[in-house]
Tab-separated table of C-alpha atoms and ligand atoms in Angstrom:
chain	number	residue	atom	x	y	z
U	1	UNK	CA	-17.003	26.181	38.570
U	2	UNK	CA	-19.874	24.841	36.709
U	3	UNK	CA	-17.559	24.999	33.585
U	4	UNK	CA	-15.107	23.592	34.913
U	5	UNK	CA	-16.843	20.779	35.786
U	6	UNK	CA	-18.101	20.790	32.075
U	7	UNK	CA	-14.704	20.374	30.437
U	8	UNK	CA	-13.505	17.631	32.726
U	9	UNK	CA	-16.060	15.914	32.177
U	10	UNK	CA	-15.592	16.162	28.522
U	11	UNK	CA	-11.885	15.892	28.998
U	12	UNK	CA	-12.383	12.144	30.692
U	13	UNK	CA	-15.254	11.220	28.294
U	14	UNK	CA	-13.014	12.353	24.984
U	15	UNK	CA	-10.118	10.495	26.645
U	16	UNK	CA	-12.450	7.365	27.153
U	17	UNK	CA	-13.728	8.106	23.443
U	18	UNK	CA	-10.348	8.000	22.061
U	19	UNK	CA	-9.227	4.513	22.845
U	20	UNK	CA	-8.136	2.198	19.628
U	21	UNK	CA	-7.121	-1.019	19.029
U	22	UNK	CA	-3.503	-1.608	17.460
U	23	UNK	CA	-3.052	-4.312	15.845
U	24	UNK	CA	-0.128	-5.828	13.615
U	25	UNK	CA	0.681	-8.996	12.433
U	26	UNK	CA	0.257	-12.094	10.561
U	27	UNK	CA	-1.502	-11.235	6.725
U	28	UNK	CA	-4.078	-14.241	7.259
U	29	UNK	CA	-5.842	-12.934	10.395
U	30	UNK	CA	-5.991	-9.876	8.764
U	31	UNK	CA	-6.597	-9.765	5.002
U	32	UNK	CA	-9.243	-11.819	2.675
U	33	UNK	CA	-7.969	-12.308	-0.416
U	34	UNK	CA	-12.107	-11.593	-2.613
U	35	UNK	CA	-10.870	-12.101	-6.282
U	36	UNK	CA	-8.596	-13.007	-8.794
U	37	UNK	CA	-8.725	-17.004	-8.600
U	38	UNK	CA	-5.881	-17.971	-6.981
U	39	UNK	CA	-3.938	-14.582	-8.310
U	40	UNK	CA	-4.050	-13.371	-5.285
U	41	UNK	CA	-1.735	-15.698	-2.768
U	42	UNK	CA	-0.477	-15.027	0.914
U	43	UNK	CA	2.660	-16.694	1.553
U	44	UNK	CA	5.623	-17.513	3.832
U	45	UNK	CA	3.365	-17.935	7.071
U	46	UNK	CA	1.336	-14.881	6.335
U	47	UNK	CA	4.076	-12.586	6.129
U	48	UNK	CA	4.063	-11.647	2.224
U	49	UNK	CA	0.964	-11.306	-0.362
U	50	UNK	CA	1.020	-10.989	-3.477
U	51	UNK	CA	-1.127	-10.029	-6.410
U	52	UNK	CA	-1.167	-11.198	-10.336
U	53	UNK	CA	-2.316	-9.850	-13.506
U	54	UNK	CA	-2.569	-11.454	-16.921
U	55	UNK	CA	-5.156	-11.281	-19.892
U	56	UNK	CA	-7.639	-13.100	-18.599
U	57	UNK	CA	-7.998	-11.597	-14.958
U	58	UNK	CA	-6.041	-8.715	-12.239
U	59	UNK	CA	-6.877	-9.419	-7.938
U	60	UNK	CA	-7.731	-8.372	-5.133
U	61	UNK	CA	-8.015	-8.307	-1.728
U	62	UNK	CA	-9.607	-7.072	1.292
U	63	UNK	CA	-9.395	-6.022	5.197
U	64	UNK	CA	-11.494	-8.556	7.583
U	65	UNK	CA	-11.901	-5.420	9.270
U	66	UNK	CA	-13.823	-2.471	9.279
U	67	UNK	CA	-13.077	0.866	10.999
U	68	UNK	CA	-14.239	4.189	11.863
U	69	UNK	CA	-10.493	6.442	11.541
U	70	UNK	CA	-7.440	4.341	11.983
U	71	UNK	CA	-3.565	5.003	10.895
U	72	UNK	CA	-3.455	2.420	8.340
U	73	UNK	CA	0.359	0.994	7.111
U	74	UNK	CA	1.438	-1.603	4.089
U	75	UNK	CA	4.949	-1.912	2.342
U	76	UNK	CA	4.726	-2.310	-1.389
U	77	UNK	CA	6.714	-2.968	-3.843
U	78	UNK	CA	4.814	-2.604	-7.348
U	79	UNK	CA	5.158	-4.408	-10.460
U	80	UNK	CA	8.472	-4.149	-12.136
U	81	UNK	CA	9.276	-3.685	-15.391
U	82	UNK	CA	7.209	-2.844	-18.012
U	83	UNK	CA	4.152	-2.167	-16.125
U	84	UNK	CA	2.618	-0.069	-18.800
U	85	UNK	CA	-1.216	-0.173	-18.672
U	86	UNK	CA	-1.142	-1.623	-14.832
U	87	UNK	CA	-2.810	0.054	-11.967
U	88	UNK	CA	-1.881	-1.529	-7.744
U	89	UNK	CA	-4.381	0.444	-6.054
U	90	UNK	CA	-4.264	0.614	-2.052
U	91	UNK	CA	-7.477	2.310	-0.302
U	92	UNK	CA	-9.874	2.588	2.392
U	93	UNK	CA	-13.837	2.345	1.260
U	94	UNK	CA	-17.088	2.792	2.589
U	95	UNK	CA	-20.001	0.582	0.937
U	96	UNK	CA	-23.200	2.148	-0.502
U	97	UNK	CA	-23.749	4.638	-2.863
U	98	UNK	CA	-23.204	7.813	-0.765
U	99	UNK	CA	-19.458	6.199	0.098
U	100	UNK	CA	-16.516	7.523	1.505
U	101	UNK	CA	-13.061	6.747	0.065
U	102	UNK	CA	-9.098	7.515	0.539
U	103	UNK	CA	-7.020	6.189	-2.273
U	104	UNK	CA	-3.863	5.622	-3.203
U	105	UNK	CA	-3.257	4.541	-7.034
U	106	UNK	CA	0.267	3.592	-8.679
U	107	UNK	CA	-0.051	3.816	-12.074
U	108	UNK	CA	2.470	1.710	-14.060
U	109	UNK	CA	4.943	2.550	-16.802
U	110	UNK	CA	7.166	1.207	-19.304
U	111	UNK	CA	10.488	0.385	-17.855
U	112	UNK	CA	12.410	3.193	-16.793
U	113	UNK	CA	9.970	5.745	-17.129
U	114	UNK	CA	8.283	6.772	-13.720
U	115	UNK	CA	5.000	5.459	-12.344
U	116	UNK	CA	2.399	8.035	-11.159
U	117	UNK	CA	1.125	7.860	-7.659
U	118	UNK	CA	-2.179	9.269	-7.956
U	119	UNK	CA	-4.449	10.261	-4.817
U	120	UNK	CA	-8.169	11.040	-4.001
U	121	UNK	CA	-10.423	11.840	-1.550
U	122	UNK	CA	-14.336	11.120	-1.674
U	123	UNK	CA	-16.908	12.052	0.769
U	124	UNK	CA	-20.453	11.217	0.028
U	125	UNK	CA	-19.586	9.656	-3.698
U	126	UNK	CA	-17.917	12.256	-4.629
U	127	UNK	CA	-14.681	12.362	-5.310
U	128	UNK	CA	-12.640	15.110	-7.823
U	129	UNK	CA	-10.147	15.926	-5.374
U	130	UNK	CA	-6.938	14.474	-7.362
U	131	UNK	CA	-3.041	15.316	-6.308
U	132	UNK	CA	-0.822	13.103	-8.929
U	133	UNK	CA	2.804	13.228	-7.996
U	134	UNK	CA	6.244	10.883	-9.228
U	135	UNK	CA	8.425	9.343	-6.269
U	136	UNK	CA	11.593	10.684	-5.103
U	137	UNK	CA	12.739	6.504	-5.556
U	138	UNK	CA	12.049	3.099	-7.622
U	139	UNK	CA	9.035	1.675	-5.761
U	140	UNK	CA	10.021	-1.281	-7.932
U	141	UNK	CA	13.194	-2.392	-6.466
U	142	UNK	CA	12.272	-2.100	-2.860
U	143	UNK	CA	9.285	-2.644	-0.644
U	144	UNK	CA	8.438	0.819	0.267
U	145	UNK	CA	5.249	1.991	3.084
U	146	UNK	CA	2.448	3.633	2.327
U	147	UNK	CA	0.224	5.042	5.158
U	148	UNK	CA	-3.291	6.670	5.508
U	149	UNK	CA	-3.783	8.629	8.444
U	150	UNK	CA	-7.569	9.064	8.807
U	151	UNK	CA	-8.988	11.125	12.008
U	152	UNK	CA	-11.161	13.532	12.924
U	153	UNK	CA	-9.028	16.175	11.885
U	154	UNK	CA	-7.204	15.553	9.053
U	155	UNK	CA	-6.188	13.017	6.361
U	156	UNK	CA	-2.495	12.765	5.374
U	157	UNK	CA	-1.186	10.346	2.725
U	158	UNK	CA	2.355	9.308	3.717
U	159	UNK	CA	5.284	7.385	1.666
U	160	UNK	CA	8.065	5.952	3.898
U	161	UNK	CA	6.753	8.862	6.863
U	162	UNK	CA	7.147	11.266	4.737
U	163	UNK	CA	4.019	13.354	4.307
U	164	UNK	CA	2.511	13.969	0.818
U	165	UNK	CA	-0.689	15.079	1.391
U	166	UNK	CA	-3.256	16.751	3.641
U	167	UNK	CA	-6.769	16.714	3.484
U	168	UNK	CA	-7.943	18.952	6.313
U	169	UNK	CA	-11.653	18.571	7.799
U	170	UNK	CA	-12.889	22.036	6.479
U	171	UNK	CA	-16.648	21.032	7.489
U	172	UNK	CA	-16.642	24.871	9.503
U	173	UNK	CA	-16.718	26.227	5.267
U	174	UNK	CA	-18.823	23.630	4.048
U	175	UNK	CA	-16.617	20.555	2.961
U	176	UNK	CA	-18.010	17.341	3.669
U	177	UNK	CA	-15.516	15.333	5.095
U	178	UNK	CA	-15.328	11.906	6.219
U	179	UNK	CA	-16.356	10.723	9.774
U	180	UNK	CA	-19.725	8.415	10.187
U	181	UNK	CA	-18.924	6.032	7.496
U	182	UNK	CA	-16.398	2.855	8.499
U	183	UNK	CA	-14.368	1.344	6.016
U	184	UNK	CA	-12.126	-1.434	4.643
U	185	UNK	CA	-8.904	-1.316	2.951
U	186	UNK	CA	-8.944	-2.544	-0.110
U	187	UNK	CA	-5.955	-3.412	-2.377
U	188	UNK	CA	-6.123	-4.284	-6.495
U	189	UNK	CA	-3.781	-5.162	-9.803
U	190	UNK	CA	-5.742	-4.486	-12.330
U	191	UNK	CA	-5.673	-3.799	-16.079
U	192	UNK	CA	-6.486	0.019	-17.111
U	193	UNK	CA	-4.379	0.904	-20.065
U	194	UNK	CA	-7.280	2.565	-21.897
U	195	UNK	CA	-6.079	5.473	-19.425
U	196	UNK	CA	-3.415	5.102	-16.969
U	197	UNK	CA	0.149	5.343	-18.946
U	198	UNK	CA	0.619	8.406	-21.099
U	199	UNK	CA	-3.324	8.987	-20.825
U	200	UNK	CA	-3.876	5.500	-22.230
U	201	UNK	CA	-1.333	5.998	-25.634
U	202	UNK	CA	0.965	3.275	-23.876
U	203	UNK	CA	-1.083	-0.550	-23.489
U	204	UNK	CA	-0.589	-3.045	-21.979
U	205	UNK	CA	2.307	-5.694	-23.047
U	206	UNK	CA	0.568	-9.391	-22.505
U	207	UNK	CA	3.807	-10.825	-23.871
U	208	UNK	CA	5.345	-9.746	-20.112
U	209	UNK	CA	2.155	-11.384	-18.380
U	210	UNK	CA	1.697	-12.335	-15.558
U	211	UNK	CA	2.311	-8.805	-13.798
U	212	UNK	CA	3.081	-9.051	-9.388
U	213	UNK	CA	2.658	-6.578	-7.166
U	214	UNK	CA	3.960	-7.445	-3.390
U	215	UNK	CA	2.780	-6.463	-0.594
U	216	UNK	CA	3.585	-6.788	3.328
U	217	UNK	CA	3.873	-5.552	7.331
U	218	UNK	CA	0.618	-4.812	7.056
U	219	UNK	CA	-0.518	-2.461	10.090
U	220	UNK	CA	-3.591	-1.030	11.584
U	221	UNK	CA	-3.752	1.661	14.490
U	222	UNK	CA	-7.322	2.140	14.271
U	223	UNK	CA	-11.225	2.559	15.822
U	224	UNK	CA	-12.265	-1.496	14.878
U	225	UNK	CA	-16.197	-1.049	13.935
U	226	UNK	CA	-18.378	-3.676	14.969
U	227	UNK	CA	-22.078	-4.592	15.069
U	228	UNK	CA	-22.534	-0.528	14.654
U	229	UNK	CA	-20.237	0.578	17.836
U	230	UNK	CA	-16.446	1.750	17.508
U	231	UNK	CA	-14.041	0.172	19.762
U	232	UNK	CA	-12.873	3.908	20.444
U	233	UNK	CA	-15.658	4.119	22.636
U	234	UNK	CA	-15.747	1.287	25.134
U	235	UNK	CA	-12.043	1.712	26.947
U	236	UNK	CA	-9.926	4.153	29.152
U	237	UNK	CA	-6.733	3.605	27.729
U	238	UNK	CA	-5.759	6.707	25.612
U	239	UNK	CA	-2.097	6.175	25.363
U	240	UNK	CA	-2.029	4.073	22.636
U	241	UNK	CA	-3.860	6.198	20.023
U	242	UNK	CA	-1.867	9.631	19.527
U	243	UNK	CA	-2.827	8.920	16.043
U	244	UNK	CA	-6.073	10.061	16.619
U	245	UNK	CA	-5.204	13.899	17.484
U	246	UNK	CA	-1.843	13.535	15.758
U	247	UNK	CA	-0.692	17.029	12.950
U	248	UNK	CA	2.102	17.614	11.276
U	249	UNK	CA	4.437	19.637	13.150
U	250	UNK	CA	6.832	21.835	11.773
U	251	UNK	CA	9.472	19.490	10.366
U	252	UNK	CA	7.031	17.368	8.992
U	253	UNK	CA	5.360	20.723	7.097
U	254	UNK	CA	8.441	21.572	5.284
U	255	UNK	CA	8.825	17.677	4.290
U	256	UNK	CA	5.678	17.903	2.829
U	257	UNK	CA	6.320	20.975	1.184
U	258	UNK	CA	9.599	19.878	-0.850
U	259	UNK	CA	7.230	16.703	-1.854
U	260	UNK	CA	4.818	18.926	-2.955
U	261	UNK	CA	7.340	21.322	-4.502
U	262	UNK	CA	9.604	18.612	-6.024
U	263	UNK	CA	6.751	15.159	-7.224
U	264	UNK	CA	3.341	17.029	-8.052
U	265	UNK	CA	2.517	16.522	-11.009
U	266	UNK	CA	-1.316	17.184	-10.990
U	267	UNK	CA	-3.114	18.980	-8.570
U	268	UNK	CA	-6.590	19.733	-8.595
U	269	UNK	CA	-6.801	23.087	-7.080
U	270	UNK	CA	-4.590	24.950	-9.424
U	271	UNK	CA	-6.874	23.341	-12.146
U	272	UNK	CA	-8.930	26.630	-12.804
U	273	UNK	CA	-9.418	25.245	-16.493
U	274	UNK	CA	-11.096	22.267	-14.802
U	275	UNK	CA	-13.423	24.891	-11.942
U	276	UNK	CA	-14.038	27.553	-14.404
U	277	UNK	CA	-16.635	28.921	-11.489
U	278	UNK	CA	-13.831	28.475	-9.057
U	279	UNK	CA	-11.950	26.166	-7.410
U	280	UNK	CA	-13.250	24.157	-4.404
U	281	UNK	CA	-13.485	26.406	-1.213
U	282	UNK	CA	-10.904	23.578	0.273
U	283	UNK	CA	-8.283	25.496	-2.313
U	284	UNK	CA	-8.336	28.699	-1.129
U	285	UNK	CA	-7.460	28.342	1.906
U	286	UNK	CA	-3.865	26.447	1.986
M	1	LIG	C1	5.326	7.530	-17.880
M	1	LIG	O1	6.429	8.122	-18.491
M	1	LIG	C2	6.148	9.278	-19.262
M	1	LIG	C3	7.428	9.721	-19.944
M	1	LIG	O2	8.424	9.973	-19.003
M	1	LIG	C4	5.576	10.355	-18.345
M	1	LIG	O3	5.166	11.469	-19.111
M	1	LIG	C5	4.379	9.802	-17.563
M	1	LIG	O4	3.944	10.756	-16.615
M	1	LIG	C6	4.770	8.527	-16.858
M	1	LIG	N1	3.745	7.899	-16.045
M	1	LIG	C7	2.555	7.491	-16.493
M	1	LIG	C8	1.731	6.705	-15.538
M	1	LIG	O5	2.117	7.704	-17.595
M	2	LIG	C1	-2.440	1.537	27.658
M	2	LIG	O1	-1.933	1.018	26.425
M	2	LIG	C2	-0.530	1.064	26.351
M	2	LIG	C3	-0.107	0.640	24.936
M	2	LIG	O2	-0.899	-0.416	24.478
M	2	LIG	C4	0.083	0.184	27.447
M	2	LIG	O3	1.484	0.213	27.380
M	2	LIG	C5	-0.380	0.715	28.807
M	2	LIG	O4	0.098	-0.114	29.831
M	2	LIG	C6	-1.906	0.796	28.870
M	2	LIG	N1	-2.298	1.495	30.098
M	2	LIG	C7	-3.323	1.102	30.867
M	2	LIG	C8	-3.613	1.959	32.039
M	2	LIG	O5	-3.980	0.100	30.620
């Protein structure tokens, strides 16, 4: 009986716990655009953003909001072209210098040849937990979505729903994972061709400058953090956040598999070369 009690209790509080704000809409409310000097623009009414490169600088730009797990959502389309030497980057952050981050990078290539979408996970500052992979389309002809699913679970990387990674929380075996730090999204165009094309053989072409990345439909399911409390802890609605327990079920396993089977291109925990004393005890278990 006593137990009982116990896990109802916990059931309601957990329930009360797991409330979260959803919130989509128009790109001023939601984004700052921090640098770049007028290369970074929103436009039509706050539906589209975009972001420029050229010799002199790249841009940027940042959530107003914090949060503390969320299922975040933008459409990109990247920089067509010869993007050789360009990196769009799309991530969540934590400040500090013990941070937590979840990135997505899309490094650039000369036309016709495929970019790399490169991900990592950091917990603590550190980071070392690479998966590169090509896309199954152009992502320069179409806006295409790019998610981050961030809970106390898991973290999966998705591209138009379609799974592409999964970071587990492996805590029980002694992987940090992330869970106390909030974060922003942050978004960049930036100029990296001392490595991102070909391992930096392929530069930059100025003559092609000003590079544009686009960007809309910005969307946030998430825990808003504020003056050091979560919004997932001051409601009783639960209905609205499935994110925040939500797997992959069966369908969306073998999805990820053929991804993973198919695009990889780089993936840190077959790099024994890299862990000659082993690979990360995260490896050995999927
Ligand atoms: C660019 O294209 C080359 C040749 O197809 C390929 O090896 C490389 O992985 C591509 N992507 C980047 C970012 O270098
Ligand atoms: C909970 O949130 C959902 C989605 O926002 C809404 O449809 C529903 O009416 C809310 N329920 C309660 C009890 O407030």
């Amino acid at each position: 009986m006593a137990s009982l009690l116990t896990s109802s209790v916990l059931f309601a509080f957990l329930a009360c716990y797991f409330m979260a704000a959803s919130h989509a809409g128009n790109l001023y409310q939601d984004i700052d655009i921090t640098w770049g000097d007028g290369r970074g623009k929103i436009l039509n009414n706050g539906q589209l953003l975009t972001l420029s490169l050229d010799k002199a600088s790249g841009s940027g730009f940042q959530s107003k909001n914090q949060y503390l797990y969320g299922k975040i959502d933008m459409q990109l389309k990247l920089v067509p072209g010869n993007s050789a030497g360009t990196v769009t980057t799309f991530y969540m952050k934590s400040p500090g210098t013990t941070w937590d981050e979840i990135d997505f990078e899309f490094l650039g290539n000369l036309s016709g040849d495929p970019y790399i979408l490169h991900t990592n996970v950091f917990c603590q500052g550190n980071g070392n937990r690479e998966q590169q992979f090509y896309l199954w389309f152009d992502p320069t002809a179409d806006f295409h979505s790019y998610s981050i699913l961030w809970n106390p679970q898991r973290i999966i990387f998705s591209v138009d729903g379609t799974p592409i990674r999964e970071f587990k929380n492996m805590e029980s075996i002694g992987v940090p994972f992330p869970k106390s730090q909030p974060m922003r999204i942050y978004s960049s165009l930036w100029n990296a061709d001392d490595w991102a094309t070909r391992g930096g053989l392929v530069k930059t072409d100025w003559t092609k400058a000003p590079f544009t990345a686009s960007f809309r439909k910005y969307n946030a399911n998430a825990c808003l953090w504020n003056n050091g409390a979560s919004s997932c802890s001051s409601s009783t609605n639960s209905s609205s956040s499935s994110w925040l327990s939500e797997e992959l079920d069966s369908t969306s396993q073998a999805r990820l598999k053929w991804v993973q089977k198919k695009y990889m291109i780089y993936n840190y925990c077959t790099d024994n070369k890299r862990f000659p004393q082993g690979l990360p005890p995260e490896c050995k278990t999927s």
